[in-house]
Tab-separated table of C-alpha atoms in Angstrom:
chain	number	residue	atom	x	y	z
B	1	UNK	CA	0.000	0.000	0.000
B	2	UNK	CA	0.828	3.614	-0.731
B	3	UNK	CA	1.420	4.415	3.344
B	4	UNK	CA	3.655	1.527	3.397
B	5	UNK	CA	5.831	2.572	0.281
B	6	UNK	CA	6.030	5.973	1.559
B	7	UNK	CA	7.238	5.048	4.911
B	8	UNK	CA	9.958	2.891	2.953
B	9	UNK	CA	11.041	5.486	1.049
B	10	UNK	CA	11.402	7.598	3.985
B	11	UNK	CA	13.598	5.060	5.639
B	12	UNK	CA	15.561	4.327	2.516
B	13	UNK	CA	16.324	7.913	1.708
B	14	UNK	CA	17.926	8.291	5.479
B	15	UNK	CA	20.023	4.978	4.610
B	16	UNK	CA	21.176	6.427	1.950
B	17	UNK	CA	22.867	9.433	3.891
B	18	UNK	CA	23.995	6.983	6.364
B	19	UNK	CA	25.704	5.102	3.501
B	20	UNK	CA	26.963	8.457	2.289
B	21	UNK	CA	28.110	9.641	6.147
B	22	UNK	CA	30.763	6.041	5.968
B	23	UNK	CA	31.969	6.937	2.654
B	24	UNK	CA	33.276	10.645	4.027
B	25	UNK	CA	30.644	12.237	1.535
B	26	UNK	CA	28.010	13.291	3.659
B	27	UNK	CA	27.557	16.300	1.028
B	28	UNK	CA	26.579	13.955	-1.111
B	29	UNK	CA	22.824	12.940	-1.607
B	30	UNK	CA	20.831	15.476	-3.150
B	31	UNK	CA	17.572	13.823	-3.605
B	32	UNK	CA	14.234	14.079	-2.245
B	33	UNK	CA	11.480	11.794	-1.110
B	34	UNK	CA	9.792	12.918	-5.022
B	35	UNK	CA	12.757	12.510	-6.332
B	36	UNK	CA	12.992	8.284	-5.539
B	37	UNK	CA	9.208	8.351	-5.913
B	38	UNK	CA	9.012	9.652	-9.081
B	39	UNK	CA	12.838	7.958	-10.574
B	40	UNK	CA	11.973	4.576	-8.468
B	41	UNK	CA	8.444	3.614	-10.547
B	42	UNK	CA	5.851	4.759	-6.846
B	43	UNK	CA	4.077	7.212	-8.630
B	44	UNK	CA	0.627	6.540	-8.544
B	45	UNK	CA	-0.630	8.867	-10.960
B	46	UNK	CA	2.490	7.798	-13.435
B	47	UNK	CA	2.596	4.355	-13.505
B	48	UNK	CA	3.259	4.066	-17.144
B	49	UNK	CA	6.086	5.386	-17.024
B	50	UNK	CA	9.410	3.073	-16.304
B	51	UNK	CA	11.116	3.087	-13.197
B	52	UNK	CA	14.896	4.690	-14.209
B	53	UNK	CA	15.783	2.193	-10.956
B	54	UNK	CA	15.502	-0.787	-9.075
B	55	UNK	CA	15.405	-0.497	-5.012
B	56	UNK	CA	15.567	-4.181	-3.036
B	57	UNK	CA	14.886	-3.858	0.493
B	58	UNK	CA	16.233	-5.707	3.679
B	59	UNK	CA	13.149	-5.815	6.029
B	60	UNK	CA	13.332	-7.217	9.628
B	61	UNK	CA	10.352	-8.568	11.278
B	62	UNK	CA	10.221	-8.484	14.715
B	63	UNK	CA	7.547	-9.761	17.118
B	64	UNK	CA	5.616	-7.037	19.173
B	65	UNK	CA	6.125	-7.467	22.982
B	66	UNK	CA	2.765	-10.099	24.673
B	67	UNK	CA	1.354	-7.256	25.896
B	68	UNK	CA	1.167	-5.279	22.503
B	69	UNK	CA	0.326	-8.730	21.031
B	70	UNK	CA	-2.314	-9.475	23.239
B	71	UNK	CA	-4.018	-5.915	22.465
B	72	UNK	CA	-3.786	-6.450	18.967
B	73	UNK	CA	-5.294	-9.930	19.318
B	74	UNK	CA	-7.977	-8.304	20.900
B	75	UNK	CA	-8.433	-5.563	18.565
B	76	UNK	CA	-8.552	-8.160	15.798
B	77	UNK	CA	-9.944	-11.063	16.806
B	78	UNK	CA	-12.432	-11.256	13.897
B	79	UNK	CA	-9.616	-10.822	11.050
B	80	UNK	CA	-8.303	-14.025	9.484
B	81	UNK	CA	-5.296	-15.636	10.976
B	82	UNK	CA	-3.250	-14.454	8.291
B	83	UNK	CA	-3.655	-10.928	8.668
B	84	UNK	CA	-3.363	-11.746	12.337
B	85	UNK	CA	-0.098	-13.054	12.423
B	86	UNK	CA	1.102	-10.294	9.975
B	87	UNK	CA	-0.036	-7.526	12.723
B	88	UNK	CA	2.113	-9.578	15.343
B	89	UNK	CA	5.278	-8.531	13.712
B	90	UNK	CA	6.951	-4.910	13.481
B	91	UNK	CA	9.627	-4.546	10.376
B	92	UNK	CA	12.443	-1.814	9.972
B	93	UNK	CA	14.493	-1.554	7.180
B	94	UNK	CA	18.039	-2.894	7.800
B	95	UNK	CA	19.463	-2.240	4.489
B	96	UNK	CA	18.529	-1.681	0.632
B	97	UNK	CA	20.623	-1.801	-3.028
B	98	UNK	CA	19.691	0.516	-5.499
B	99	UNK	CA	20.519	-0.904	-9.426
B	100	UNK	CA	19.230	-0.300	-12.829
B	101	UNK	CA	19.918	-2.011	-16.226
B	102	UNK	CA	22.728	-0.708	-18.338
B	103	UNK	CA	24.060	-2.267	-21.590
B	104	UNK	CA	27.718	-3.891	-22.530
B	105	UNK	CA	28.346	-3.124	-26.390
B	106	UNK	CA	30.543	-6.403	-26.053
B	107	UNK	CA	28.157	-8.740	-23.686
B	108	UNK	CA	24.754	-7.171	-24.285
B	109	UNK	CA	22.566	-6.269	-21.373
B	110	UNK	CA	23.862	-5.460	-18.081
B	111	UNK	CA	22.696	-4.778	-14.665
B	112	UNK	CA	24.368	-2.562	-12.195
B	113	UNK	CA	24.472	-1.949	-8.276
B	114	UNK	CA	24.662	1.793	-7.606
B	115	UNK	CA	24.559	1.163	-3.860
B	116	UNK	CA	24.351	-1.638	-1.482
B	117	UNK	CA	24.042	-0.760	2.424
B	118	UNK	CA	23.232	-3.016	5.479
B	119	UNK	CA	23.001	-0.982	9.080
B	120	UNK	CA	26.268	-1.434	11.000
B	121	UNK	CA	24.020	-3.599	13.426
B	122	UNK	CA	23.456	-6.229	11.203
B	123	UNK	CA	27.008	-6.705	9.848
B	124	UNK	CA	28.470	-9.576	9.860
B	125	UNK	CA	24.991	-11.133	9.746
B	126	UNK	CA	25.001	-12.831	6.454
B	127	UNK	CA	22.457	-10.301	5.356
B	128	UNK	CA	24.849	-8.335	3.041
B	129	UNK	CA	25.789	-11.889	1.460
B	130	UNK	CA	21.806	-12.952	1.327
B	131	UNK	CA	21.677	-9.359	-0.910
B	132	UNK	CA	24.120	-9.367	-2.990
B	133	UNK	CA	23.133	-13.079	-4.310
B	134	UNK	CA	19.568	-11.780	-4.448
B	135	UNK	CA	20.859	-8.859	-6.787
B	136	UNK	CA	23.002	-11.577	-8.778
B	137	UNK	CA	20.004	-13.557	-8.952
B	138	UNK	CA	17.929	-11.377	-10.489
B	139	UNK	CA	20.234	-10.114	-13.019
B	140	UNK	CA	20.187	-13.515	-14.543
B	141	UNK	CA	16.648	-14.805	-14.141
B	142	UNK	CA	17.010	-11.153	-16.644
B	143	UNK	CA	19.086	-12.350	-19.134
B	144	UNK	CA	22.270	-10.241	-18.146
B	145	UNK	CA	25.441	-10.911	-18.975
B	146	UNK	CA	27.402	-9.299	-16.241
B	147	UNK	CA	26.870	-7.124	-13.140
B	148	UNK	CA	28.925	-4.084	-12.541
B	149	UNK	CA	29.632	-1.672	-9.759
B	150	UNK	CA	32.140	0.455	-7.862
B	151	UNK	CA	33.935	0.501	-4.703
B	152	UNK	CA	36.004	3.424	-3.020
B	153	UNK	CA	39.512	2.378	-3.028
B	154	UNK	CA	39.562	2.362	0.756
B	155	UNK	CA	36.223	0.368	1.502
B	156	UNK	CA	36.458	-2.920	3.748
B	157	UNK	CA	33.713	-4.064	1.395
B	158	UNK	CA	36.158	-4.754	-0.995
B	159	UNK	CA	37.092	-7.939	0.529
B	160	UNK	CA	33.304	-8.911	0.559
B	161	UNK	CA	32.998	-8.635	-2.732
B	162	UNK	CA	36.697	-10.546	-3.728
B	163	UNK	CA	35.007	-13.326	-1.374
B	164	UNK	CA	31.634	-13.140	-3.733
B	165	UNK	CA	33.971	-13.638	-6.712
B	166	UNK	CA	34.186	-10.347	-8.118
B	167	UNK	CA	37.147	-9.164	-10.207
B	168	UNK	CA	38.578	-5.301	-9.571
B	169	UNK	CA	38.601	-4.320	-13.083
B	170	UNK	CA	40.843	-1.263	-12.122
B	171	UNK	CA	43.291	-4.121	-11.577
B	172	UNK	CA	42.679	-6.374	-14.295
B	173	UNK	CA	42.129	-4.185	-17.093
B	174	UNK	CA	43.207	-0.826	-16.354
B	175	UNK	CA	39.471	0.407	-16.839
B	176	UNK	CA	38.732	4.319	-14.905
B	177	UNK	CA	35.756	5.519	-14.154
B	178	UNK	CA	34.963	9.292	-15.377
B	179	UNK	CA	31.656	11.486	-14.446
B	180	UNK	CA	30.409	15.165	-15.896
B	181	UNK	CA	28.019	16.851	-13.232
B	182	UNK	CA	25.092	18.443	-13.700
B	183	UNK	CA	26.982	21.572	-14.197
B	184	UNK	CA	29.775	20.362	-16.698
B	185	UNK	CA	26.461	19.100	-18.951
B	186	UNK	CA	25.228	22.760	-18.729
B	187	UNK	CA	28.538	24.181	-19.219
B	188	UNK	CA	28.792	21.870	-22.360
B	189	UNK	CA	25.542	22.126	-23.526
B	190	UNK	CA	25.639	25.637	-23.964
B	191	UNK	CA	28.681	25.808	-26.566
């Protein structure tokens, strides 16, 4: 439901300045709550038009304390027992990925990971790992050839993603990654 997406978003947009706050660019994001509704495919009154990204979502469910439990029981003792059990639970988002399809003029189509972030909490917890192969996944039940992203030279994630079998293409094949900002565009745009 809308109120449920929303609250998502919400949560995912102040992941996203956490993940920016570890990599010493806290300057960083720029977007809005409109901006990943409208970019991210949640627009209601758009829903023609394609999402320009992917987000996947780590969700935690928790149970409610037995007293909280036993007041919701109450409260909904008439409601099926699946919507019962799904009220018995609390989720907060522990981490997200954000990817969109590119394209390889050598491989063909092409999926990459613009960000993937798991809470500091729940390190070490196999959830980055249960991610990551959900991204992979996907990619191929896609038809992709390969899946591409970039790491800061200094990130410990590196190692995570050696031990996923990545390859650091700055290594292997000398490849470097350029940008123009918003500004350069103008700048070029106008002669």
């Amino acid at each position: 439901n809308w109120f449920k997406s929303h609250k998502i978003i919400i949560s995912l947009l102040c992941q996203l300045q956490e993940l920016a706050d570890f990599e010493q660019m806290s300057d960083g994001p720029q977007l809005t709550v409109e901006d990943l509704v409208r970019d991210g495919g949640f627009h209601e009154e758009q829903p023609q038009k394609a999402p320009v990204f992917h987000s996947f979502v780590l969700e935690l469910m928790e149970p409610v304390n037995a007293a909280e439990a036993n007041n919701e029981e109450t409260r909904t003792s008439s409601s099926t027992s699946s919507n019962l059990s799904t009220r018995h639970n609390k989720s907060h988002l522990i981490g997200y990925a954000i990817c969109f399809y590119s394209y390889s003029t050598w491989q063909g189509k092409s999926f990459f990971l613009e960000d993937l972030y798991v809470k500091p909490a729940y390190r070490k917890g196999g959830y980055g790992k249960l991610l990551f192969r959900t991204l992979v996944k996907h990619a191929r039940e896609n038809d992709c050839a390969r899946f591409d992203f970039h790491v800061l030279a200094w990130n410990p994630a590196k190692e995570f993603y050696h031990a996923m079998g990545a390859q650091n293409l700055t290594e292997a094949e000398q490849w470097e990654f350029f940008r123009l900002t918003r500004e350069q565009m103008d700048k070029l745009c106008e002669n």
